[in-house]
GROMACS .gro file of C-alpha atoms in nm:
model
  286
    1UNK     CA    1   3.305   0.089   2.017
    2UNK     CA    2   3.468   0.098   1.667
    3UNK     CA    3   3.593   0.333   1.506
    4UNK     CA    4   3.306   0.423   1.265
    5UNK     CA    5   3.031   0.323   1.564
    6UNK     CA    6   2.891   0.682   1.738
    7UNK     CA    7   2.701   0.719   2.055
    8UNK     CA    8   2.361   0.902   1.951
    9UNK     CA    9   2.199   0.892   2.313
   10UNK     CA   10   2.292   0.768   2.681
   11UNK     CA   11   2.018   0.829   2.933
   12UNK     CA   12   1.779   0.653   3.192
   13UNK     CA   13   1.465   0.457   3.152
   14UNK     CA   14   1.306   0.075   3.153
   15UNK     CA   15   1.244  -0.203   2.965
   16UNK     CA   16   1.048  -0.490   2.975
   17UNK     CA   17   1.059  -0.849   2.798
   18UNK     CA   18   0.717  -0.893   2.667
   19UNK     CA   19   0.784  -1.233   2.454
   20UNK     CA   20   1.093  -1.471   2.508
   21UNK     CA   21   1.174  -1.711   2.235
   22UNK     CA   22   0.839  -1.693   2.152
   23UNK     CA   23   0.652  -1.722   2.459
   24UNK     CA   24   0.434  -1.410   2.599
   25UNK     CA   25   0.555  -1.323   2.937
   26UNK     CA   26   0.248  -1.230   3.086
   27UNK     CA   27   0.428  -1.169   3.457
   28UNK     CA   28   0.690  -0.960   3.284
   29UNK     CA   29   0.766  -0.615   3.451
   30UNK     CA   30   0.982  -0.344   3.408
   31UNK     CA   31   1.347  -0.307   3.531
   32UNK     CA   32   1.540  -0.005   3.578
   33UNK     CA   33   1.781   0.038   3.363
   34UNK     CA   34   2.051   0.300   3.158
   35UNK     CA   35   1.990   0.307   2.764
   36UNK     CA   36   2.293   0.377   2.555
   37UNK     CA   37   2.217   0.440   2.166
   38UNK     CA   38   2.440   0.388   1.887
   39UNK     CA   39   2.475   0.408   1.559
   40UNK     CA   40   2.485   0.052   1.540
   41UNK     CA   41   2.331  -0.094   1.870
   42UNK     CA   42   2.100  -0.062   2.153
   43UNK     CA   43   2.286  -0.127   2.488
   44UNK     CA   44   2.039  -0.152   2.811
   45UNK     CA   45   2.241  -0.149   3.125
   46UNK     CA   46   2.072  -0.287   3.463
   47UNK     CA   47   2.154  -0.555   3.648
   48UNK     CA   48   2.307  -0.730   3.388
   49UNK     CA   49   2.435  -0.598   3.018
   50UNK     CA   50   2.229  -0.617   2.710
   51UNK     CA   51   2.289  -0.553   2.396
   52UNK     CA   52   2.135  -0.587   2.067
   53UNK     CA   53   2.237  -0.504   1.711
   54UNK     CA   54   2.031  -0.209   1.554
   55UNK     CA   55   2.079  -0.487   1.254
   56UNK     CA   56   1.895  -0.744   1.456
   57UNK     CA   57   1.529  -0.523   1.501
   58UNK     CA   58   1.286  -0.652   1.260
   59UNK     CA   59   1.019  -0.458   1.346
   60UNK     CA   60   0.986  -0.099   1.527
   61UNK     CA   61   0.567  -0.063   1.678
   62UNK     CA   62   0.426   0.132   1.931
   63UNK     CA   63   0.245  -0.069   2.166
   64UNK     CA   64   0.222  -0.447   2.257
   65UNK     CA   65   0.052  -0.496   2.604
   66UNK     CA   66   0.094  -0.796   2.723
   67UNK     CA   67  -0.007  -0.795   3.089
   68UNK     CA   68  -0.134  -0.480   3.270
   69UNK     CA   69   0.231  -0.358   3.395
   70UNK     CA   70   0.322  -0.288   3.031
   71UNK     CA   71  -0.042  -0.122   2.984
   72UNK     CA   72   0.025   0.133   3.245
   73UNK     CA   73   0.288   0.289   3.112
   74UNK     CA   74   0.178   0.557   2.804
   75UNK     CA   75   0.470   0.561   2.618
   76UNK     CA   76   0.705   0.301   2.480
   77UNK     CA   77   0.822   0.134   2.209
   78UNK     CA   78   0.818  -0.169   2.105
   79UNK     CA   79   1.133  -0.366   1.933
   80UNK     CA   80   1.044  -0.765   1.752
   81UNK     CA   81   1.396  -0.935   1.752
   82UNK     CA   82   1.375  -1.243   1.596
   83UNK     CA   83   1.088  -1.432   1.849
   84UNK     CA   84   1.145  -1.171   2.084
   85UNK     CA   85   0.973  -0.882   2.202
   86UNK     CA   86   1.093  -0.620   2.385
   87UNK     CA   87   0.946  -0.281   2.531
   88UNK     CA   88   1.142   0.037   2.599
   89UNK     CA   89   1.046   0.342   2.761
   90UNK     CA   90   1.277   0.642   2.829
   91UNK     CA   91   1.266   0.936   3.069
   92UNK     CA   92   1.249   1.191   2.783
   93UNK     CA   93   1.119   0.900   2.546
   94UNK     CA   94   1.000   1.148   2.237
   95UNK     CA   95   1.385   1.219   2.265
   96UNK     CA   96   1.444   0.909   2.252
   97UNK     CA   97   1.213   0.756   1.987
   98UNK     CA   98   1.324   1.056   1.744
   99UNK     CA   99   1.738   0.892   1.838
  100UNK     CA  100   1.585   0.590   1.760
  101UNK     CA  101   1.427   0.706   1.447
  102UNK     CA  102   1.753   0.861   1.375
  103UNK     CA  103   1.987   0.509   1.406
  104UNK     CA  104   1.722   0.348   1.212
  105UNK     CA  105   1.668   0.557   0.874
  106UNK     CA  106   1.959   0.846   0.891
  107UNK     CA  107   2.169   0.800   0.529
  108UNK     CA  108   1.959   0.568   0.457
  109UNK     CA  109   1.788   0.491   0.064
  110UNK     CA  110   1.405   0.505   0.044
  111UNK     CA  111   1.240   0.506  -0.287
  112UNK     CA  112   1.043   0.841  -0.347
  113UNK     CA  113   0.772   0.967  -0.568
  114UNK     CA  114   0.719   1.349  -0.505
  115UNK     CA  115   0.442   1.529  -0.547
  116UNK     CA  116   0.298   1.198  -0.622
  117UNK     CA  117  -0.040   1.445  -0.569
  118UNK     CA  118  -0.052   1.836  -0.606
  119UNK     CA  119  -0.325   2.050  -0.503
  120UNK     CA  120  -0.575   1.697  -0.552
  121UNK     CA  121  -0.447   1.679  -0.910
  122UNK     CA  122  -0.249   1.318  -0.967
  123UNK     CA  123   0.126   1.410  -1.125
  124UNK     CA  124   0.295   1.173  -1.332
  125UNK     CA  125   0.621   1.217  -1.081
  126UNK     CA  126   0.826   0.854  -1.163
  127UNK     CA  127   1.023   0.670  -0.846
  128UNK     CA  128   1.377   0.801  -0.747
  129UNK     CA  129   1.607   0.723  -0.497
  130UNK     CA  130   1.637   0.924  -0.176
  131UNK     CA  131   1.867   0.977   0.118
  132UNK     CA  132   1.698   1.004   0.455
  133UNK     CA  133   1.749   1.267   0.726
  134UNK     CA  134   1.536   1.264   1.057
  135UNK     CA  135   1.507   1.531   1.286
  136UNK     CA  136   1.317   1.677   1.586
  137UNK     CA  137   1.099   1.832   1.308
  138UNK     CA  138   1.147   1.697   1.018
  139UNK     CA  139   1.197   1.382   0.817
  140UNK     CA  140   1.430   1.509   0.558
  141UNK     CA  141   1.481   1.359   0.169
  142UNK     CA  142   1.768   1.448  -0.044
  143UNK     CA  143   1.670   1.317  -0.407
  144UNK     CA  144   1.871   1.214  -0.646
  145UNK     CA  145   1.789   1.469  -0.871
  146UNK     CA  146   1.896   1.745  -0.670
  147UNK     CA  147   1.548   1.811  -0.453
  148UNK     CA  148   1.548   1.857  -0.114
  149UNK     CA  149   1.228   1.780   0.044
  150UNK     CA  150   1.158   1.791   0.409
  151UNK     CA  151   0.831   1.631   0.550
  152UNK     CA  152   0.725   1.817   0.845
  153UNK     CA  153   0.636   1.600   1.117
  154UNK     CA  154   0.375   1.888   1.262
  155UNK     CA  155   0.254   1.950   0.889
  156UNK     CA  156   0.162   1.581   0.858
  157UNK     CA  157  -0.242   1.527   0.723
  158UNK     CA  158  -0.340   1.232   0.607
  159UNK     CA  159  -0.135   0.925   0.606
  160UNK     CA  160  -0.173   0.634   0.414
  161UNK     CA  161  -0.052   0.245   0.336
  162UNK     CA  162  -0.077   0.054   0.015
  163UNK     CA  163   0.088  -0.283  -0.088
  164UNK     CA  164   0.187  -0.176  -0.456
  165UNK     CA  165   0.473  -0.314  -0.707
  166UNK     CA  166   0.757  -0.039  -0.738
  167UNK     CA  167   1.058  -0.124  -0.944
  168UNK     CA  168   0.945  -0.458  -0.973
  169UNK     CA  169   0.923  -0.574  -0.628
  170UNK     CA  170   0.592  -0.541  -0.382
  171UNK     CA  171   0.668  -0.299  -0.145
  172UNK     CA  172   0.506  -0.113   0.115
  173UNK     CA  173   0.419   0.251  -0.029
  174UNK     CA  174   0.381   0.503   0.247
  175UNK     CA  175   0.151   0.807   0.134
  176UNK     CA  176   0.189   1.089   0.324
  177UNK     CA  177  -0.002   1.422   0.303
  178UNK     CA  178   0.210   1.782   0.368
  179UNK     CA  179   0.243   2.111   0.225
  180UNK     CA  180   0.492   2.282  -0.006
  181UNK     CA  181   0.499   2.615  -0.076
  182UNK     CA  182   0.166   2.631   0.072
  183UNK     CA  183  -0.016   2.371  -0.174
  184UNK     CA  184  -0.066   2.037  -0.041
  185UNK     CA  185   0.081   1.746  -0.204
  186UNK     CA  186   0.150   1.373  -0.152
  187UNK     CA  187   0.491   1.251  -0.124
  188UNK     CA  188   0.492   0.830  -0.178
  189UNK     CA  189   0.774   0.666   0.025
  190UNK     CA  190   0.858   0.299  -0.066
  191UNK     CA  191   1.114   0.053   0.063
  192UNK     CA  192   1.244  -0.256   0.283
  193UNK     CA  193   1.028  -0.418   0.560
  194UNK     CA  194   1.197  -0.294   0.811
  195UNK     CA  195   1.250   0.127   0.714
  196UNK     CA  196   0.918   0.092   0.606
  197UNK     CA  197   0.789   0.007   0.931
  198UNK     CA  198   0.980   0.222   1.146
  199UNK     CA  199   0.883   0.529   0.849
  200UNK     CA  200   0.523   0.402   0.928
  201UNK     CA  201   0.520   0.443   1.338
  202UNK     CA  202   0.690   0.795   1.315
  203UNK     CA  203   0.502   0.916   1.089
  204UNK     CA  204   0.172   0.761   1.236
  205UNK     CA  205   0.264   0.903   1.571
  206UNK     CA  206   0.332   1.261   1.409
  207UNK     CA  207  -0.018   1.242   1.227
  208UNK     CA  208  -0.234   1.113   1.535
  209UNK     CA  209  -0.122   1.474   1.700
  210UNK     CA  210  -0.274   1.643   1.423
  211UNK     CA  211  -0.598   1.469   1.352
  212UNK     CA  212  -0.908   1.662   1.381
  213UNK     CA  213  -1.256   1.630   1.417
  214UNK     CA  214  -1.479   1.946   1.305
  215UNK     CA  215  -1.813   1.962   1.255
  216UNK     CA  216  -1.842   2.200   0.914
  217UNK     CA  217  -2.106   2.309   0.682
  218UNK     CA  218  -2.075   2.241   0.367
  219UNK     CA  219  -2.015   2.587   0.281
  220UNK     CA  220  -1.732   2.568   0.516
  221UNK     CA  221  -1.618   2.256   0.372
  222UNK     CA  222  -1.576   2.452  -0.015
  223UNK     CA  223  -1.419   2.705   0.147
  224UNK     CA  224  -1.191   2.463   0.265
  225UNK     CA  225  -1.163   2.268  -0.073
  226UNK     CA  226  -1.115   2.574  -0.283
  227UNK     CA  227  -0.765   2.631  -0.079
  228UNK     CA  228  -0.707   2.275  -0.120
  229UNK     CA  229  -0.681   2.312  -0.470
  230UNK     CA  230  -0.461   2.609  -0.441
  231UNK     CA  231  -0.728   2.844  -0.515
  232UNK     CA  232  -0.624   3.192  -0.381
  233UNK     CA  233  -0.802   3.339  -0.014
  234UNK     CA  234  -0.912   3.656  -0.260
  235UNK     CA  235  -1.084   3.439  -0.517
  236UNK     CA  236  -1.251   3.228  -0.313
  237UNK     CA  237  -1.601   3.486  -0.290
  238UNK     CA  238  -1.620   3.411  -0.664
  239UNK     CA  239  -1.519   3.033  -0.660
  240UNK     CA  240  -1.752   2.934  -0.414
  241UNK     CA  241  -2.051   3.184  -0.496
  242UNK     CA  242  -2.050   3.335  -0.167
  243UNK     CA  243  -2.015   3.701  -0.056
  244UNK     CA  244  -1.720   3.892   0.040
  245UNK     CA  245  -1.869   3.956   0.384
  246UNK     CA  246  -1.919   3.600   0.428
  247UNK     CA  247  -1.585   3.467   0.316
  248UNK     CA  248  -1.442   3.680   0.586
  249UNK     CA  249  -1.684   3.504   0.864
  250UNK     CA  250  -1.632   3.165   0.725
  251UNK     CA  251  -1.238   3.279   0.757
  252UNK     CA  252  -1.282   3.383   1.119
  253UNK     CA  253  -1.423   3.078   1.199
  254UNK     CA  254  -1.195   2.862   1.039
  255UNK     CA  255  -0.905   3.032   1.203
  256UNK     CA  256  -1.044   2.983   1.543
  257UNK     CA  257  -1.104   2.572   1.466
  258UNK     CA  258  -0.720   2.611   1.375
  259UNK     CA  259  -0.841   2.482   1.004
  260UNK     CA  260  -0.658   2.768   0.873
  261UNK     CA  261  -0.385   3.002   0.989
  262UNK     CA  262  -0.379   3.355   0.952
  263UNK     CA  263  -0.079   3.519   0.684
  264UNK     CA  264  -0.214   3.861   0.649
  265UNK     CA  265  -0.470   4.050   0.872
  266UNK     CA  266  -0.794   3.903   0.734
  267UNK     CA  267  -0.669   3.926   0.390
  268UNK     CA  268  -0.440   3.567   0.328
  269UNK     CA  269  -0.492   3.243   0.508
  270UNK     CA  270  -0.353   2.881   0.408
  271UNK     CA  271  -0.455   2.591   0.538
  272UNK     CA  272  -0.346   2.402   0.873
  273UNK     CA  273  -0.326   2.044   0.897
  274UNK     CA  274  -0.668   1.985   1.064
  275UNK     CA  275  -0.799   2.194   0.758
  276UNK     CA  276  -0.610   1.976   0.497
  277UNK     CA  277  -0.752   1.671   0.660
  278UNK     CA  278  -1.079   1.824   0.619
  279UNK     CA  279  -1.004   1.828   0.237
  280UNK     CA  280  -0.855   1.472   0.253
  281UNK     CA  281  -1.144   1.292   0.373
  282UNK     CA  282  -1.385   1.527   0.121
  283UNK     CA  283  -1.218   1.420  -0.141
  284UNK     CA  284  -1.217   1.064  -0.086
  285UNK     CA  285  -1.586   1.097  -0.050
  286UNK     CA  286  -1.596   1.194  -0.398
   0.00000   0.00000   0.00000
């Protein structure tokens, strides 16, 4: 290792070689192997030693199952080098996809837009650079105007992908749905091919966990735009043009779909991610 190179994980797992120099290898199968985790490479230890530069992954995905060995196992990832495909499961393997995460994007320069979106209201945020940070919880931005803004990876909503031109070049833009200070808002990520597509698996996987399917009224759904839009739990009777009594109901209900989390005994709620995907996919009705 050199001098600057750190070890970021070494532990057990397998990996399989789904495409070789182009060719599927349809009776692949796993082998048994030790995974050691750099800062700059990906060392898999069986039989024989294997190594590959993190520099050398185009492309970080989440499945590709090319015969039914590879579709057995749940969890792996999936790493394109060049005309080769390779699949990589570990024995703690979130663990390991957040290290890999972490070799991937940490110091790294995105472009950011933040809030991009506030409470459903478009802001006229411009594009600034920003240093990336990933964590257990968190994908973390430092901006380079002084914000800090960290992107729960539990408090992800909606999630979604646009080709758009940003700084004159057409990038991927990543638009990702989270809460600050208790208000949603957007926060538009936007850079190479390759951070963009590892930002898009994590932050895919984190937002499958917290989709939700909820069969509302529509006086449930108000209630659920009206804190949307920052509107506070006590005005809501009055926004809405429903009854005190029935807020309070509506609220108990809510809180036991996990739409809404309780602050203060039946007094304050806020809304939970399955809520402000609720509110997402109202408002792109409208």
């Amino acid at each position: 290792m050199s001098d600057t190179e750190k070890k970021i994980t070494d532990t057990q797992g397998q990996y399989l070689q789904a495409v070789q120099k182009g060719q599927r290898l349809t009776d692949a199968s796993w082998q048994t192997c030790r995974i050691v985790l750099t800062t700059e490479r990906l060392v898999l230890i069986a039989d024989e030693k294997r190594q590959f530069p993190l520099s050398a992954i185009d492309r970080i995905a989440d499945r590709f199952d090319v015969n039914q060995q590879s579709a057995s196992v749940s969890n792996y990832v999936v790493l394109h080098l060049g005309d080769n495909v390779l699949l990589v499961t570990a024995k703690e393997h979130e663990s390991f996809e957040t290290d890999l995460y972490r070799a991937a994007l940490d110091g790294e320069i995105i472009l950011v837009q933040h809030p991009a979106v506030e409470g459903g209201v478009v802001q006229n945020a411009g594009w600034t650079k920003g240093r990336m940070k990933v964590t257990d919880e968190a994908l973390q931005l430092a901006l380079a105007d002084g914000q800090a803004v960290p992107i729960e990876r539990a408090d992800i909503g909606d999630l979604s992908f646009d080709d758009k031109t940003v700084s004159g070049e057409e990038r991927t833009v990543i638009e990702v749905e989270h809460t600050q200070d208790d208000i949603s808002v957007e926060t538009h990520l936007a850079g190479d091919d390759f951070h963009a597509t590892v930002l898009q698996v994590m932050l895919e996987e984190s937002a499958e966990r917290n989709r939700a399917d909820l069969d509302l009224s529509s006086t449930e759904r108000r209630v659920i735009m009206a804190l949307y839009s920052g509107i506070s739990p006590f005005d809501v009777p009055s926004f809405v043009g429903i009854s005190v009594d029935q807020t309070e109901e509506i609220f108990d209900r809510l809180i036991e779909l996990e739409a809404i989390s309780l602050r203060r005994e039946r007094t304050e709620v806020a809304l939970t991610t399955k809520g402000r995907r609720v509110a997402g996919e109202k408002m792109g009705e409208q």
